[in-house]
mmCIF file of C-alpha atoms (C1' of nucleotides) in Angstrom:
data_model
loop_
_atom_site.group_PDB
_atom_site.id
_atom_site.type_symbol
_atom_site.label_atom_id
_atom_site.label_comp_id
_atom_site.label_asym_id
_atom_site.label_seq_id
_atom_site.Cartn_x
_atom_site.Cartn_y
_atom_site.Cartn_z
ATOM 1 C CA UNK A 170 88.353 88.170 157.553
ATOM 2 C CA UNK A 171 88.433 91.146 159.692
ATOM 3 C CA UNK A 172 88.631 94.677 158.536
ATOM 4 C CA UNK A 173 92.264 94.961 159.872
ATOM 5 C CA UNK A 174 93.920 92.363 157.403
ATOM 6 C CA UNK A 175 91.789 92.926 154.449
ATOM 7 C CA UNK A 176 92.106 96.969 154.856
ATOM 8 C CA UNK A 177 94.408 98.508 157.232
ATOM 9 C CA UNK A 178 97.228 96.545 157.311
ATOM 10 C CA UNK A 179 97.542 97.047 153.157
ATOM 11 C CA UNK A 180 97.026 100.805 153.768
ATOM 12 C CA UNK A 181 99.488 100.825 156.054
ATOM 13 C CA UNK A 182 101.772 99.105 154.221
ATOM 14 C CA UNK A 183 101.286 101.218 151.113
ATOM 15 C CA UNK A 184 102.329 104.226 153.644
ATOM 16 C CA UNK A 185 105.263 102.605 153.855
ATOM 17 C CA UNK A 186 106.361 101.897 150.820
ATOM 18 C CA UNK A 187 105.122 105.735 149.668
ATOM 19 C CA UNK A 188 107.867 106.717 153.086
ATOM 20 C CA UNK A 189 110.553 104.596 151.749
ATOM 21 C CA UNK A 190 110.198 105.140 147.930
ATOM 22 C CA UNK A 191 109.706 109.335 149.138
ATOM 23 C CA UNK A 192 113.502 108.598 151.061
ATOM 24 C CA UNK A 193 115.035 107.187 147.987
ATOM 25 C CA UNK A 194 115.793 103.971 149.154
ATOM 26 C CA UNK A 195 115.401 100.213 148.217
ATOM 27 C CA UNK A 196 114.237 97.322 149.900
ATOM 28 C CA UNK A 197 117.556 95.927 150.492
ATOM 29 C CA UNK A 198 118.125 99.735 151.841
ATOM 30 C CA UNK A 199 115.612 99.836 154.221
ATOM 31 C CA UNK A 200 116.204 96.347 155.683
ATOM 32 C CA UNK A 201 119.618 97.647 156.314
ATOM 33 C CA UNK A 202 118.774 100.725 158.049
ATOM 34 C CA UNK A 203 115.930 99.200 159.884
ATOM 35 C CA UNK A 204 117.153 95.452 161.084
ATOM 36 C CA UNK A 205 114.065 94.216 159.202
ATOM 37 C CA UNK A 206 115.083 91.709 156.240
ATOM 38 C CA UNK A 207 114.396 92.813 152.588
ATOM 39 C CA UNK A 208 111.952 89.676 152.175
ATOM 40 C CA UNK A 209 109.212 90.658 155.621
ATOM 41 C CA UNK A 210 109.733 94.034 154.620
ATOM 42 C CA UNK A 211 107.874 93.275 150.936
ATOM 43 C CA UNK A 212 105.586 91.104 153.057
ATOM 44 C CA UNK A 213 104.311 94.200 155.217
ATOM 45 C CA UNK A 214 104.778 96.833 152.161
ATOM 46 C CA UNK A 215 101.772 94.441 150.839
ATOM 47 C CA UNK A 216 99.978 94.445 153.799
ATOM 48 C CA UNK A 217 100.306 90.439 154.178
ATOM 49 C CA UNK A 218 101.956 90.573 157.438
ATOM 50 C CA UNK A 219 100.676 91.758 160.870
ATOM 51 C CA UNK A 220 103.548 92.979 162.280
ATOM 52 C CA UNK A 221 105.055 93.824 165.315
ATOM 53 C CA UNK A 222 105.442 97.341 167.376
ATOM 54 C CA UNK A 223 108.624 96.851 167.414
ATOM 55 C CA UNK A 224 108.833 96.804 163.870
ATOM 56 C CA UNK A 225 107.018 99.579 162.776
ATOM 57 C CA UNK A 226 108.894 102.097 165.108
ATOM 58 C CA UNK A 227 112.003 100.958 163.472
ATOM 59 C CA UNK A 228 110.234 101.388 160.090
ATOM 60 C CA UNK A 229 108.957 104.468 161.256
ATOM 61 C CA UNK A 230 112.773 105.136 162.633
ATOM 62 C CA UNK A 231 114.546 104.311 159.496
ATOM 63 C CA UNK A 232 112.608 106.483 157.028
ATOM 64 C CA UNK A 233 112.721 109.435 159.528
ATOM 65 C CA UNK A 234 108.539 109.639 160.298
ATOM 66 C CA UNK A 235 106.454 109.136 162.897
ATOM 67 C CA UNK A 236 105.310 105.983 163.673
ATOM 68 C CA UNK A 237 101.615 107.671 164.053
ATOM 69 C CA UNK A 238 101.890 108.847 160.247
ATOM 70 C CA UNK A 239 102.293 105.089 159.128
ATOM 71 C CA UNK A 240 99.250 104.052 160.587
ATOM 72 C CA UNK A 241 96.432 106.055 159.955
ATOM 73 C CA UNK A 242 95.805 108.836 156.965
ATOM 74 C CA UNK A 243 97.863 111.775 157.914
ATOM 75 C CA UNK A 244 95.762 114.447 159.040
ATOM 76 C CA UNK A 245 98.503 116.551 157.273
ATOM 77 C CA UNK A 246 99.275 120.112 158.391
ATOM 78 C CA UNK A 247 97.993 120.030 161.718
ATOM 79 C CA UNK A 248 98.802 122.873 164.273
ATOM 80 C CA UNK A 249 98.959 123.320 167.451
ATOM 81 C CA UNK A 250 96.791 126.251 168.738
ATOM 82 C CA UNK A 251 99.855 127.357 170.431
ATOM 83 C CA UNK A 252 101.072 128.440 167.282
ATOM 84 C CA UNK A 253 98.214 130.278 166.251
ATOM 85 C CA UNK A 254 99.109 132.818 169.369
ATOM 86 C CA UNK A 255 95.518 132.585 170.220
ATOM 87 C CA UNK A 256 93.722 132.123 173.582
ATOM 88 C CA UNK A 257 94.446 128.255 173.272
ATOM 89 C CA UNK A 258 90.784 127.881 172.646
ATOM 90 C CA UNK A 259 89.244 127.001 169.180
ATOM 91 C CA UNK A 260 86.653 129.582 168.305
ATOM 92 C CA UNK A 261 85.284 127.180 165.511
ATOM 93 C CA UNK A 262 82.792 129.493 163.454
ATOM 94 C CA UNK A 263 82.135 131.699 166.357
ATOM 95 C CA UNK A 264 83.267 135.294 165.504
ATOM 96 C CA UNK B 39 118.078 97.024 175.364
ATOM 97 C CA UNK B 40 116.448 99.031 172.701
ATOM 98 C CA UNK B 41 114.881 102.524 174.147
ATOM 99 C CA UNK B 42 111.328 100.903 172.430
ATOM 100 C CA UNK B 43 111.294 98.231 175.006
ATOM 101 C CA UNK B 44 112.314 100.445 177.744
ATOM 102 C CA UNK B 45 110.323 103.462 177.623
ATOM 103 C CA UNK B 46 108.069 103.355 174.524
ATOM 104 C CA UNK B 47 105.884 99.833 175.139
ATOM 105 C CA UNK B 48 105.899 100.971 179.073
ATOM 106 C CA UNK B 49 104.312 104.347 177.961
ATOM 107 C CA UNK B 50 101.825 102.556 174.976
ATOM 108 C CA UNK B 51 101.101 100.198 178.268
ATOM 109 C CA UNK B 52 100.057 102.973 180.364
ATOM 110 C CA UNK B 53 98.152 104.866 178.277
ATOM 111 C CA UNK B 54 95.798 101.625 177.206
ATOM 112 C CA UNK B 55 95.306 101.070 181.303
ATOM 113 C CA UNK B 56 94.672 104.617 181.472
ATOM 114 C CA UNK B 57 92.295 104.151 178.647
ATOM 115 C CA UNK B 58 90.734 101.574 180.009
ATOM 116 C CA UNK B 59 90.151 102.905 183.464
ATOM 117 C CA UNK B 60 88.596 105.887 182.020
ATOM 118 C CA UNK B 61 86.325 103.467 180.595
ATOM 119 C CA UNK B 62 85.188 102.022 183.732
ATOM 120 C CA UNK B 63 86.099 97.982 182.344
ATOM 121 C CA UNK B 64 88.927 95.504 184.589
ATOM 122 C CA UNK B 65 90.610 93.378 182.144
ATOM 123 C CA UNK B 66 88.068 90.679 181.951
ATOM 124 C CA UNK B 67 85.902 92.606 180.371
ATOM 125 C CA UNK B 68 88.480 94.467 177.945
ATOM 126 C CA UNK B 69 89.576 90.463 177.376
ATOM 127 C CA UNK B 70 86.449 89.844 176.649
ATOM 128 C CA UNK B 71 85.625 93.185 174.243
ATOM 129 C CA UNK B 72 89.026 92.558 172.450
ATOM 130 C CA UNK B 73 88.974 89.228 172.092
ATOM 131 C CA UNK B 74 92.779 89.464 174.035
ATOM 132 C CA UNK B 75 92.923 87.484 176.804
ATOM 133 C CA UNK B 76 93.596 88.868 180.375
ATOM 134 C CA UNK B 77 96.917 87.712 180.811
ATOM 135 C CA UNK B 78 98.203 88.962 178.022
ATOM 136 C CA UNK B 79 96.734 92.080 178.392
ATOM 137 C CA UNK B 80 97.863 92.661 182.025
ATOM 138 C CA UNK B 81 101.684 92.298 180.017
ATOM 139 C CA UNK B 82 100.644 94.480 177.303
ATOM 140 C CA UNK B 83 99.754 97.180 180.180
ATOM 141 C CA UNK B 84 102.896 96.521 181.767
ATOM 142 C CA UNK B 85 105.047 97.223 178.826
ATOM 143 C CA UNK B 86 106.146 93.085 178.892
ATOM 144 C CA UNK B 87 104.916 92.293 175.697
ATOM 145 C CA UNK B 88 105.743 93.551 172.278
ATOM 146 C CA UNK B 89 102.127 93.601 170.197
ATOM 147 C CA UNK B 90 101.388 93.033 166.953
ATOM 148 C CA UNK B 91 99.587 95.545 165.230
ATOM 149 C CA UNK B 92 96.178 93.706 164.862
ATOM 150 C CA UNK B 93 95.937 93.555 169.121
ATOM 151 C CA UNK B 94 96.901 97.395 169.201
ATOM 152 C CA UNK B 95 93.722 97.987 166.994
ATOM 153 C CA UNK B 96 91.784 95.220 168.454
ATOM 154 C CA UNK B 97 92.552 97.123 171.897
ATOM 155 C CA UNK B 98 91.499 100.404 170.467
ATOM 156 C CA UNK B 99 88.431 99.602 169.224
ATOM 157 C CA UNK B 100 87.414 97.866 172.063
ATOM 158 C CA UNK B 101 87.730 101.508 173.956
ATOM 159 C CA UNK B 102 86.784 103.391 171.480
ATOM 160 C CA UNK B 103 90.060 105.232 170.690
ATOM 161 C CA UNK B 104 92.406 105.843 168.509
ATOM 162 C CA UNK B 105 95.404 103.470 168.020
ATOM 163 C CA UNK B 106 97.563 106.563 167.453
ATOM 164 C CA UNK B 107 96.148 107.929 170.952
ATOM 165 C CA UNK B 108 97.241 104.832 172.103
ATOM 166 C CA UNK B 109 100.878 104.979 170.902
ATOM 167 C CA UNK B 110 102.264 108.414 171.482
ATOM 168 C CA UNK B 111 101.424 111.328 173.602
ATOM 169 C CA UNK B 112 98.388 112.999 172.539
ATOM 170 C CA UNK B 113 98.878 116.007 170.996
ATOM 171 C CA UNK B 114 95.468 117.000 172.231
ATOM 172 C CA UNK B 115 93.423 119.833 171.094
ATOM 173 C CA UNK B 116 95.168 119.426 167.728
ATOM 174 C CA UNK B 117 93.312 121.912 165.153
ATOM 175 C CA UNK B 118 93.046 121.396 161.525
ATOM 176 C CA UNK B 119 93.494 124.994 159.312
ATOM 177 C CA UNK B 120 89.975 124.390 157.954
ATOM 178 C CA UNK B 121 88.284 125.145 161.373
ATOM 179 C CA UNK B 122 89.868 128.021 161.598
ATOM 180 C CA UNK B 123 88.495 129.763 158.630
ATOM 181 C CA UNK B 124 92.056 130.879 157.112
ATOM 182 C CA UNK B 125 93.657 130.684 154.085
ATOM 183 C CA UNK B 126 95.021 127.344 154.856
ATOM 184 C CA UNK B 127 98.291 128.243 155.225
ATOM 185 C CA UNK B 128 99.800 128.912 158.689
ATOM 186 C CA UNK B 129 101.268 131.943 159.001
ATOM 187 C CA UNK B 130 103.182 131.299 161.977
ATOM 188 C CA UNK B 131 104.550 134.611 163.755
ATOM 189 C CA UNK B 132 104.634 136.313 160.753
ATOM 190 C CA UNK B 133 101.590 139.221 161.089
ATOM 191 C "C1'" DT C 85 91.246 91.050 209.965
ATOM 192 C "C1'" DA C 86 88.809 88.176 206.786
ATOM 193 C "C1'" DC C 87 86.642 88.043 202.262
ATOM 194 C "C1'" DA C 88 86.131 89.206 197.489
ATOM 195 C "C1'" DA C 89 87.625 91.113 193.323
ATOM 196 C "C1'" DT C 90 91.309 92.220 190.446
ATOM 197 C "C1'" DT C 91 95.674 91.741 188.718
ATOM 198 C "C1'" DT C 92 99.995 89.414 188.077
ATOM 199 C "C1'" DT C 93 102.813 85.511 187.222
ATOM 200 C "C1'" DA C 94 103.745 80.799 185.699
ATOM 201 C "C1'" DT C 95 103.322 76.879 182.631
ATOM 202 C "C1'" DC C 96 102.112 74.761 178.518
ATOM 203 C "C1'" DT C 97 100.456 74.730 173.652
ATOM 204 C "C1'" DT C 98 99.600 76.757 169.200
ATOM 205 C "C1'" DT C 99 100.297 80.197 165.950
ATOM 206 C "C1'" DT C 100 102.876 83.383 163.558
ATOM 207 C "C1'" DA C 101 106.445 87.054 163.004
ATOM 208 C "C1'" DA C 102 110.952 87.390 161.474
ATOM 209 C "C1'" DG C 103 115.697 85.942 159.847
ATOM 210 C "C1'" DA C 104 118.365 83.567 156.224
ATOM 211 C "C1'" DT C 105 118.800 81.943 151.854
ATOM 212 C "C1'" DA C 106 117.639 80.917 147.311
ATOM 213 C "C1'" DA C 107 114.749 80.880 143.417
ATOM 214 C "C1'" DA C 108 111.254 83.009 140.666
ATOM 215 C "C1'" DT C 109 109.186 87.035 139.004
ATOM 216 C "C1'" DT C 110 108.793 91.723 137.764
ATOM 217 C "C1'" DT C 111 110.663 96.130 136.683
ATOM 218 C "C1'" DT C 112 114.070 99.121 134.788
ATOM 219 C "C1'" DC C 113 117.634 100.449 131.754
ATOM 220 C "C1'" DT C 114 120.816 100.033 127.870
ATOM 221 C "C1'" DA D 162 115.434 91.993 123.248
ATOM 222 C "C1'" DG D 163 118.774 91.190 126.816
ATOM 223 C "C1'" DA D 164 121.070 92.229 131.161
ATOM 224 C "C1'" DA D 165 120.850 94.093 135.649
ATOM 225 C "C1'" DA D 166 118.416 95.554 139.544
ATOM 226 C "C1'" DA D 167 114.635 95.209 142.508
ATOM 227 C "C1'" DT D 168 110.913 92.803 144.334
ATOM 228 C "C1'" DT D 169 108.242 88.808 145.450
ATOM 229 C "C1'" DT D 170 107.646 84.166 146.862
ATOM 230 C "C1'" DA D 171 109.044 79.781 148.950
ATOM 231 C "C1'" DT D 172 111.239 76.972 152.449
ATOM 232 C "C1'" DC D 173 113.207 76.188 156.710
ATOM 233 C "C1'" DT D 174 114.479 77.594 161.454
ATOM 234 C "C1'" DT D 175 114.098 80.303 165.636
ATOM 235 C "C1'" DA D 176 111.916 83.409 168.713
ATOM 236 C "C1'" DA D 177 108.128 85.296 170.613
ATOM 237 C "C1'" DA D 178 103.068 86.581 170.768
ATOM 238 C "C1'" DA D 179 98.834 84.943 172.313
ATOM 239 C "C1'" DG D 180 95.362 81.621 174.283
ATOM 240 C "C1'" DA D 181 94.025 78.740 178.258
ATOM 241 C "C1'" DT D 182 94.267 77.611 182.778
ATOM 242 C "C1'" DA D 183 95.650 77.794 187.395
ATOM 243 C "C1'" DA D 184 97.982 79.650 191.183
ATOM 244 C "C1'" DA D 185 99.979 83.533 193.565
ATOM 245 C "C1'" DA D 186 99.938 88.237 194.821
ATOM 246 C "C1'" DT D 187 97.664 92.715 195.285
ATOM 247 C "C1'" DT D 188 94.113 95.669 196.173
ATOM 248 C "C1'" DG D 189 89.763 96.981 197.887
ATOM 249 C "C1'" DT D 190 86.024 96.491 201.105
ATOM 250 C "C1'" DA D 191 82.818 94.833 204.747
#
DNA sequence: TACAATTTTATCTTTTAAGATAAATTTTCT
DNA sequence: AGAAAATTTATCTTAAAAGATAAAATTGTA
């Protein structure tokens, strides 16, 4: 089995559930707010479904996040260097 | 028609073709690297076909990028606190 | 313009996501 | 423990993704 099924799709479906449980809803919540029925979304919440785009932007539309923030770890707290009113370049450890 | 189908899979599309471009491959040989036939990719590219998650990543690995690149408008040059030596907290405007 | 390479479109088959519903299981609360 | 709520699992149906192949259309080049 590939990495996908065995590892990302379950991490991504724990992000999920962590999104929806964080928004106070149920499953029966979400599937209303999302057009996704109660019973796929516990399917993809367990990471036993590959689902479709479609899908996880209205996942990702119903619980208010990015659809970027479901799929990989969020690199929370991320800035632009715009807001750093800098030269827009990143000095790294140069000083 | 949803906006998704409209003008979000159109964009993902683009951004893989401009992915693969950059790459130098035609779409036998990202068929053959992903393991996604031509066809289907030439529909994926065209923002005709709503993919499952396993053929986004199957698509990004093959080119050696992201699958967040993939679906949204880089926010390139993104900067985490850390390599900027602060406190970790963004001060903002605030001096 | 002709030729070649690439891409797009069409058709057909197989696989699987997703909906609906109901039943079973687990969790939560009194 | 018992009842209620929430989640999971199962079954069946429908829709659509994806593969294969071939043909058509586009694009690039000699």
């Amino acid at each position: 089995m590939s990495t996908f099924e065995t590892t990302q799709l379950p991490e991504i479906g724990k992000r999920i559930r962590n999104s929806r449980l964080s928004a106070g809803l149920n499953l029966h919540e979400l599937a209303r707010l999302s057009g996704i029925s109660a019973p796929a979304l516990s399917l993809i919440e367990n990471g036993k479904r590959d689902l479709r785009l479609s899908s996880l932007f209205r996942i990702a539309g119903a619980l208010r996040v990015e659809a970027t923030n479901l799929l990989h770890a969020q690199a929370e707290n991320l800035v632009t260097p715009d807001a750093l009113g800098g030269s827009g370049y990143n000095l790294g450890d140069y000083q």
